[in-house]
mmCIF file of C-alpha atoms and ligand atoms in Angstrom:
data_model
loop_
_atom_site.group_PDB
_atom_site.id
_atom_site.type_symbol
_atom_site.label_atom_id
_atom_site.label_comp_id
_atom_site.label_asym_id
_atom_site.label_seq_id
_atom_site.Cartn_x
_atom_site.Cartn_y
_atom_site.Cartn_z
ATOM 1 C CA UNK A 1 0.000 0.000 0.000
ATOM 2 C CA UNK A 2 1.440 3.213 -0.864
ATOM 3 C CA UNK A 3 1.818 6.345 1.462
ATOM 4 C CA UNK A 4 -0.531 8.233 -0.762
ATOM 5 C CA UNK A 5 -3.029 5.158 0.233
ATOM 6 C CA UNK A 6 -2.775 5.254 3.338
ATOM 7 C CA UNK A 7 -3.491 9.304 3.586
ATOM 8 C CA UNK A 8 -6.461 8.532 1.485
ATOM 9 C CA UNK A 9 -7.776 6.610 4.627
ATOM 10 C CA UNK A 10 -7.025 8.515 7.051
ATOM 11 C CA UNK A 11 -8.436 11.202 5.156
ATOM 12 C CA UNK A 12 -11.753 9.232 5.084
ATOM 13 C CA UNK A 13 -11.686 8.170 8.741
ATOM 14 C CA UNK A 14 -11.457 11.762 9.559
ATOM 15 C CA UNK A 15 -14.923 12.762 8.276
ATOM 16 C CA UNK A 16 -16.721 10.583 11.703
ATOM 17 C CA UNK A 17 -14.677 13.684 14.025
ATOM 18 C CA UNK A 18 -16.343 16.402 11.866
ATOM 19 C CA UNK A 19 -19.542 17.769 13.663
ATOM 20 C CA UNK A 20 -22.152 18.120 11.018
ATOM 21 C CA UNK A 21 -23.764 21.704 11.494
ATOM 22 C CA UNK A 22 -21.078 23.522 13.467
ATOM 23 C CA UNK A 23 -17.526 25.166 11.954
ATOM 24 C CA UNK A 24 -14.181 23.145 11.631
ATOM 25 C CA UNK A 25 -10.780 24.055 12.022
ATOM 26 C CA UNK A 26 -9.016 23.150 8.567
ATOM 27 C CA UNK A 27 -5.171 22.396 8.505
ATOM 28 C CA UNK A 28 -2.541 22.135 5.355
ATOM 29 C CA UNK A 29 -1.225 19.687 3.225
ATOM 30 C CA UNK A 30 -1.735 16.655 1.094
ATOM 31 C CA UNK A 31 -3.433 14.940 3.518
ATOM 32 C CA UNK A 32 -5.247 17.623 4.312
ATOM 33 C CA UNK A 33 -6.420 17.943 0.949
ATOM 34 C CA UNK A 34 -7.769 14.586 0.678
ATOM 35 C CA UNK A 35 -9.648 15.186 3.650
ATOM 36 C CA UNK A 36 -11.128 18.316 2.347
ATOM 37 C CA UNK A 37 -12.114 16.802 -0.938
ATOM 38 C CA UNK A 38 -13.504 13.749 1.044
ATOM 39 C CA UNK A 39 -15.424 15.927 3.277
ATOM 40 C CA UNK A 40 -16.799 17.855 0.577
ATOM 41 C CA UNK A 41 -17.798 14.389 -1.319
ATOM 42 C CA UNK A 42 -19.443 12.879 2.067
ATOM 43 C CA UNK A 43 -22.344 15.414 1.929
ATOM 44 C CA UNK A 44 -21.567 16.298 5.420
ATOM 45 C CA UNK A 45 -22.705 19.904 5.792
ATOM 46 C CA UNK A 46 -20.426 22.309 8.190
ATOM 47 C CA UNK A 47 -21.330 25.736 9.072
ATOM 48 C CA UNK A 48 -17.636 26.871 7.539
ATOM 49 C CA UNK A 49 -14.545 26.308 8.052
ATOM 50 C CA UNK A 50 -11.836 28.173 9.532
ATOM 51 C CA UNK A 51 -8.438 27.435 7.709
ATOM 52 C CA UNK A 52 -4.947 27.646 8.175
ATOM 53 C CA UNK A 53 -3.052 28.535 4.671
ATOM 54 C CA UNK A 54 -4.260 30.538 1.523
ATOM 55 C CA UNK A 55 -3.689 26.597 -0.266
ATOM 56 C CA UNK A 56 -6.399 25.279 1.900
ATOM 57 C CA UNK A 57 -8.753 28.237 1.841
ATOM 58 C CA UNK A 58 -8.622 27.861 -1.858
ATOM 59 C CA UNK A 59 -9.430 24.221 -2.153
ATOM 60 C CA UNK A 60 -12.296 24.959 0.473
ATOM 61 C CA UNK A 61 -14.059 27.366 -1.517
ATOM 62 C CA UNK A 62 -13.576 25.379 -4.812
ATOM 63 C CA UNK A 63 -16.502 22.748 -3.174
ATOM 64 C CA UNK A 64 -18.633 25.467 -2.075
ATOM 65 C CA UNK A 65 -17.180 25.591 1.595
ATOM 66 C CA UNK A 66 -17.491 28.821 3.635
ATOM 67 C CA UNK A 67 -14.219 30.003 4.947
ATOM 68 C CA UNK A 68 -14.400 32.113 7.709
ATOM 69 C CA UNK A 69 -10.942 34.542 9.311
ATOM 70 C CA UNK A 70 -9.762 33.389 12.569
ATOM 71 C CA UNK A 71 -10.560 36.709 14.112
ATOM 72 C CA UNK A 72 -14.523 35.892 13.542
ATOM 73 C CA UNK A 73 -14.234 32.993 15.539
ATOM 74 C CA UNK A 74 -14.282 32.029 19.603
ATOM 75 C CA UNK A 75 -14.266 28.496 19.380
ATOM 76 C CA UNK A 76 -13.521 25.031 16.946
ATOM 77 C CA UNK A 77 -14.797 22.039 17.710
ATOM 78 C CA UNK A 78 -12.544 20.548 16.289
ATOM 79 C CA UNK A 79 -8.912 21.030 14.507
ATOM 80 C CA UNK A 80 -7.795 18.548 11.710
ATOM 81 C CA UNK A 81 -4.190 18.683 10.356
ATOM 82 C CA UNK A 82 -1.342 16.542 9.495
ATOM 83 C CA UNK A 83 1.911 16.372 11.074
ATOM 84 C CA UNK A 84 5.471 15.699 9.595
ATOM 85 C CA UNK A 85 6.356 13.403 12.938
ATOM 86 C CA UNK A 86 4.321 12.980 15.965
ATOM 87 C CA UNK A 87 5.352 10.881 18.820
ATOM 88 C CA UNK A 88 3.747 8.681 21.809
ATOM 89 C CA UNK A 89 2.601 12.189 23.799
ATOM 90 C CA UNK A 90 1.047 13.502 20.555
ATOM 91 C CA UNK A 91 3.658 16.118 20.126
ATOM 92 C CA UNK A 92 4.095 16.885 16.905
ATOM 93 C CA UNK A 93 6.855 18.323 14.740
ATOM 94 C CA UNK A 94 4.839 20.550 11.944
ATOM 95 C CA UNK A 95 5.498 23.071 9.043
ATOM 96 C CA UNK A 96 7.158 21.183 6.432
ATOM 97 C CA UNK A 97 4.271 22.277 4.155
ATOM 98 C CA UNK A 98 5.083 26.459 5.862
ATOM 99 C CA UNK A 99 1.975 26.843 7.371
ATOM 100 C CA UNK A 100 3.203 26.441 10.781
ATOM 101 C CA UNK A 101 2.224 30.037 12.124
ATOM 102 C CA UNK A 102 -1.543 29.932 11.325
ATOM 103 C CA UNK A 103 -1.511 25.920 12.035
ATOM 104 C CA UNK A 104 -0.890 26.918 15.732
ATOM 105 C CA UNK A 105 -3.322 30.058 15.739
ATOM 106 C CA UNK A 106 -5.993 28.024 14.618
ATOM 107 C CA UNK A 107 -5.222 24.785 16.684
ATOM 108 C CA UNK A 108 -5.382 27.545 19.434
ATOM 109 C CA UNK A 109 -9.213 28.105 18.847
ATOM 110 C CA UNK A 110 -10.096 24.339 19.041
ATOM 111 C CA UNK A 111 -11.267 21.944 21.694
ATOM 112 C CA UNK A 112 -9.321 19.086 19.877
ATOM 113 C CA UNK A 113 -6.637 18.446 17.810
ATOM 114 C CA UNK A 114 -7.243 15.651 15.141
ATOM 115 C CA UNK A 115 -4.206 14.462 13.949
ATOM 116 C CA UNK A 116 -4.344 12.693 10.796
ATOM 117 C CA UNK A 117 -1.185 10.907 9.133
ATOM 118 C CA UNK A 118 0.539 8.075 7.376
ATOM 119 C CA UNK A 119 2.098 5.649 9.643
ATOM 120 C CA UNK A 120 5.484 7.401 8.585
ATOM 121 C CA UNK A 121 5.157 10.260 11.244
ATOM 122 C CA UNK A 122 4.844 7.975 14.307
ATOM 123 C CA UNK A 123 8.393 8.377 16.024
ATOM 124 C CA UNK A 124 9.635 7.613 19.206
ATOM 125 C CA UNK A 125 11.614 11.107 19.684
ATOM 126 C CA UNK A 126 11.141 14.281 17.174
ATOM 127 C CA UNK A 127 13.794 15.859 15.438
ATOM 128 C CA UNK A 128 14.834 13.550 12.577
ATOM 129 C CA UNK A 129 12.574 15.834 10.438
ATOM 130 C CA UNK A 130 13.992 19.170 10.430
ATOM 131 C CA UNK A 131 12.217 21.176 12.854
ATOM 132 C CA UNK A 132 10.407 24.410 10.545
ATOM 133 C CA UNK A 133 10.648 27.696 12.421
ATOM 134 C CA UNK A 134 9.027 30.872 10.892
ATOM 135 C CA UNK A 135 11.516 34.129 11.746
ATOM 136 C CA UNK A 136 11.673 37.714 11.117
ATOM 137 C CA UNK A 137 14.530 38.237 8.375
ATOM 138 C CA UNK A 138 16.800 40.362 10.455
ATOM 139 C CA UNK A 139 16.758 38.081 12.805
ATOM 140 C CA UNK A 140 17.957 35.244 10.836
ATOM 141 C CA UNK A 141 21.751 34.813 11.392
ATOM 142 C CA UNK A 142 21.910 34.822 15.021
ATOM 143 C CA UNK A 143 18.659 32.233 15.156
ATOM 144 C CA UNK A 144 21.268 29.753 13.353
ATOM 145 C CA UNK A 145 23.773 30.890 16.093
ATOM 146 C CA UNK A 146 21.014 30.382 18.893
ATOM 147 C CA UNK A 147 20.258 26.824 17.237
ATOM 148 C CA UNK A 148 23.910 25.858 16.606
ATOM 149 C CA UNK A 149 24.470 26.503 20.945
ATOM 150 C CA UNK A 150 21.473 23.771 21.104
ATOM 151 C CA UNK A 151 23.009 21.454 18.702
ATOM 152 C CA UNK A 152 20.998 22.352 15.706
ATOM 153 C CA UNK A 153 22.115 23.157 12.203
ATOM 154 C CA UNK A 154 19.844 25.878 10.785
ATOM 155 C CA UNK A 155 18.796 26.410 7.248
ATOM 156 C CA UNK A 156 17.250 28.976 5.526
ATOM 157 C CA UNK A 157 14.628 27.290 3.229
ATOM 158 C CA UNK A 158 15.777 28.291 -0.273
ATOM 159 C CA UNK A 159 12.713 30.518 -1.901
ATOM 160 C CA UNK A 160 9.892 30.220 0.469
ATOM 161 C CA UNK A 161 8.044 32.534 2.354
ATOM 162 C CA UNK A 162 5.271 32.144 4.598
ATOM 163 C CA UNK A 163 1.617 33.394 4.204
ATOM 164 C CA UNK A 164 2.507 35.845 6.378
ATOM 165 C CA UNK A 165 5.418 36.925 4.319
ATOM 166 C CA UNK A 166 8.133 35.885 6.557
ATOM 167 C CA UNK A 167 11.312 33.369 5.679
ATOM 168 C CA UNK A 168 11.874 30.125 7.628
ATOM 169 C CA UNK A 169 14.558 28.482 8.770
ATOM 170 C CA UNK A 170 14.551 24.282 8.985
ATOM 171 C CA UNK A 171 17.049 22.890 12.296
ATOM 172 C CA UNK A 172 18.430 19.820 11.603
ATOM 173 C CA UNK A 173 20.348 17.419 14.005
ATOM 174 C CA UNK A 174 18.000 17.976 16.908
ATOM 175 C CA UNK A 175 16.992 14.980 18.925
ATOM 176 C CA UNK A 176 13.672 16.330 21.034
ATOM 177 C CA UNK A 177 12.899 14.819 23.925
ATOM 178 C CA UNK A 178 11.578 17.253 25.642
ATOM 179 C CA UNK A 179 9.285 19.032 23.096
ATOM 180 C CA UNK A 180 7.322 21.595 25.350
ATOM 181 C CA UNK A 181 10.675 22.834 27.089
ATOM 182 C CA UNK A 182 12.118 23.524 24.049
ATOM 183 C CA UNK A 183 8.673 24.719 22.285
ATOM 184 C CA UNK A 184 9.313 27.303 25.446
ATOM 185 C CA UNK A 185 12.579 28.410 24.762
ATOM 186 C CA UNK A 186 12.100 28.727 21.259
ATOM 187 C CA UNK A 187 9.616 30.996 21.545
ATOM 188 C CA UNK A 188 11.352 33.297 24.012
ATOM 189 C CA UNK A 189 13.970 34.043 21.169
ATOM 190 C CA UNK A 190 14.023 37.443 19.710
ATOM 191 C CA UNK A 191 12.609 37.127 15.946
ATOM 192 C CA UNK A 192 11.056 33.235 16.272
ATOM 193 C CA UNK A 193 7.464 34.459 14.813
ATOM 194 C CA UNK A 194 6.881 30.743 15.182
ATOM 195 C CA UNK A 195 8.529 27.233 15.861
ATOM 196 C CA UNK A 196 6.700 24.169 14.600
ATOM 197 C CA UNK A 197 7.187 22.248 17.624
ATOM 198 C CA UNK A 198 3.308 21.828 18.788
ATOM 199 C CA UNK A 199 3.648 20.627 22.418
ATOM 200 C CA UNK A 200 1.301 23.137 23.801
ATOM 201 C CA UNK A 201 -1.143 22.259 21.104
ATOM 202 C CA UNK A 202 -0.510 18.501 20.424
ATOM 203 C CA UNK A 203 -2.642 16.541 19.301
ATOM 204 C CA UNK A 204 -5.557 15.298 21.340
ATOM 205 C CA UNK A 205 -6.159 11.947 18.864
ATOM 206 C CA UNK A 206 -4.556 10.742 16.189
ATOM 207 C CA UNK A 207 -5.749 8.497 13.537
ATOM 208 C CA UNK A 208 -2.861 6.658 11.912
ATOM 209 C CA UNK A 209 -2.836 5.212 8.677
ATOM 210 C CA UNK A 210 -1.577 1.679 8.519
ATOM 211 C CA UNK A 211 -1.681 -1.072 5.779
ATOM 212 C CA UNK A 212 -3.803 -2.992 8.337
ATOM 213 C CA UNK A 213 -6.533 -0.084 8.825
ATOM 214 C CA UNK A 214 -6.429 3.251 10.754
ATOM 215 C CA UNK A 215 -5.339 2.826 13.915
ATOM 216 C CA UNK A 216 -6.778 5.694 16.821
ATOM 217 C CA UNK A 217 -4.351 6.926 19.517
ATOM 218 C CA UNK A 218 -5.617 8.919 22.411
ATOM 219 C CA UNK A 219 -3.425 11.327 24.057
HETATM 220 C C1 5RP B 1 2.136 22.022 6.800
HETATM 221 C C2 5RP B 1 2.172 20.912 7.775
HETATM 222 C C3 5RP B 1 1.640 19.603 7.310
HETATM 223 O O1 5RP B 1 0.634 19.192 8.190
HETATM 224 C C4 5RP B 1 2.739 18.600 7.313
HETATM 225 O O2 5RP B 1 3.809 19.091 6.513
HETATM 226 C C5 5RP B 1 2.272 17.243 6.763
HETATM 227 O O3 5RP B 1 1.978 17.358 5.408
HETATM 228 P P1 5RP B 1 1.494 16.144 4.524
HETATM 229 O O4 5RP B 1 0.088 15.829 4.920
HETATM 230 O O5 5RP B 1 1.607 16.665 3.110
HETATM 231 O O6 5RP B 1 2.422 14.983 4.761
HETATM 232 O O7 5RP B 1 2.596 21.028 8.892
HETATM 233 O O8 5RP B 1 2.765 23.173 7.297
#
């Protein structure tokens, strides 16, 4: 079964967390898109969804879907989003795809997380996957100094920039085993808009796509 497979399930499993008549929180990514194209082929009506790249709020309008700014909003039921690795707390290491930033603002504004991803992300520690960190640009050089003191090799990610305009770095070499600490410290750095470490808002479940069905963890 290929990896592209197994996202189509979890994709599909995902539609029994959405609650039919109220608003969603909508991540990024290509599972993500499968899930939005499943949801929109399931007939399952939400009231709109709240999402967290210009790439997703695209595909949501394209079938019809209402996409609301996070500033209208108090409250999600529910979150769904993938993860580039996510380990046995349901920490996750996230922004490979550069949504990072509004991943966490909207993951903020939800009552649960719903991870969804290919058996591929499950790790035991974070940190073989380069860890993404959004940063302001004149910040940049001494964020690879900061990350070098920790052990990490920093790299600016050749031609991207964020939805929010901003340049990111990717830290390699870091073995996390202690995710919120370090999601802490990160974040006290001068010019870290945001680190994709999501400790504070890991994931509540996760469904897990596996070539023997989709397995559910509860965190
Ligand atoms: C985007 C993300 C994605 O959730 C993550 O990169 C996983 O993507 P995919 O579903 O394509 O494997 O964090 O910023």
């Amino acid at each position: 079964m290929t990896q592209d497979e197994l996202k189509d399930r979890v994709a599909q499993a995902a539609l029994a967390q959405v609650v039919q008549g109220e608003l969603i929180g909508v991540g990024t990514g290509s599972t993500v898109d499968r899930f939005i194209d499943a949801l929109a082929a399931s007939g399952r009506r939400v009231a709109g969804a709240v999402s967290s790249s210009e790439r997703s709020s695209a595909r949501l309008r394209g079938h019809g879907i209402t996409v609301l700014e996070a500033g209208a909003v108090t409250r999600l039921p529910v979150y769904i989003d993938g993860a580039d690795e996510i380990d046995p707390q349901g920490c996750m290491i996230k922004g490979g795809g550069a949504a990072l930033t509004r991943e966490k603002i909207v993951a903020d504004l939800a009552e649960r997380f719903v991870c969804i991803a290919d058996q591929s992300k499950r790790v035991p520690v974070l940190g073989a996957f380069p860890l993404p960190v959004e940063v302001i640009e004149m910040a940049s050089a001494q964020l690879v100094r900061r990350f070098a003191a920790i052990g990490g090799q920093a790299v600016p990610r050749p031609g991207v920039r964020t939805d929010n305009g901003h340049p990111l770095l990717d830290v390699h070499g870091l073995r996390i085993t202690e995710p919120l600490a370090l999601e802490t410290e990160i974040n006290q750095w001068p010019g870290v808009v945001t680190v994709g470490l999501f400790a504070r808002q890991r994931a509540s479940l996760c469904l897990l796509g596996t070539p023997a069905g989709v397995q559910t963890l509860v965190f």
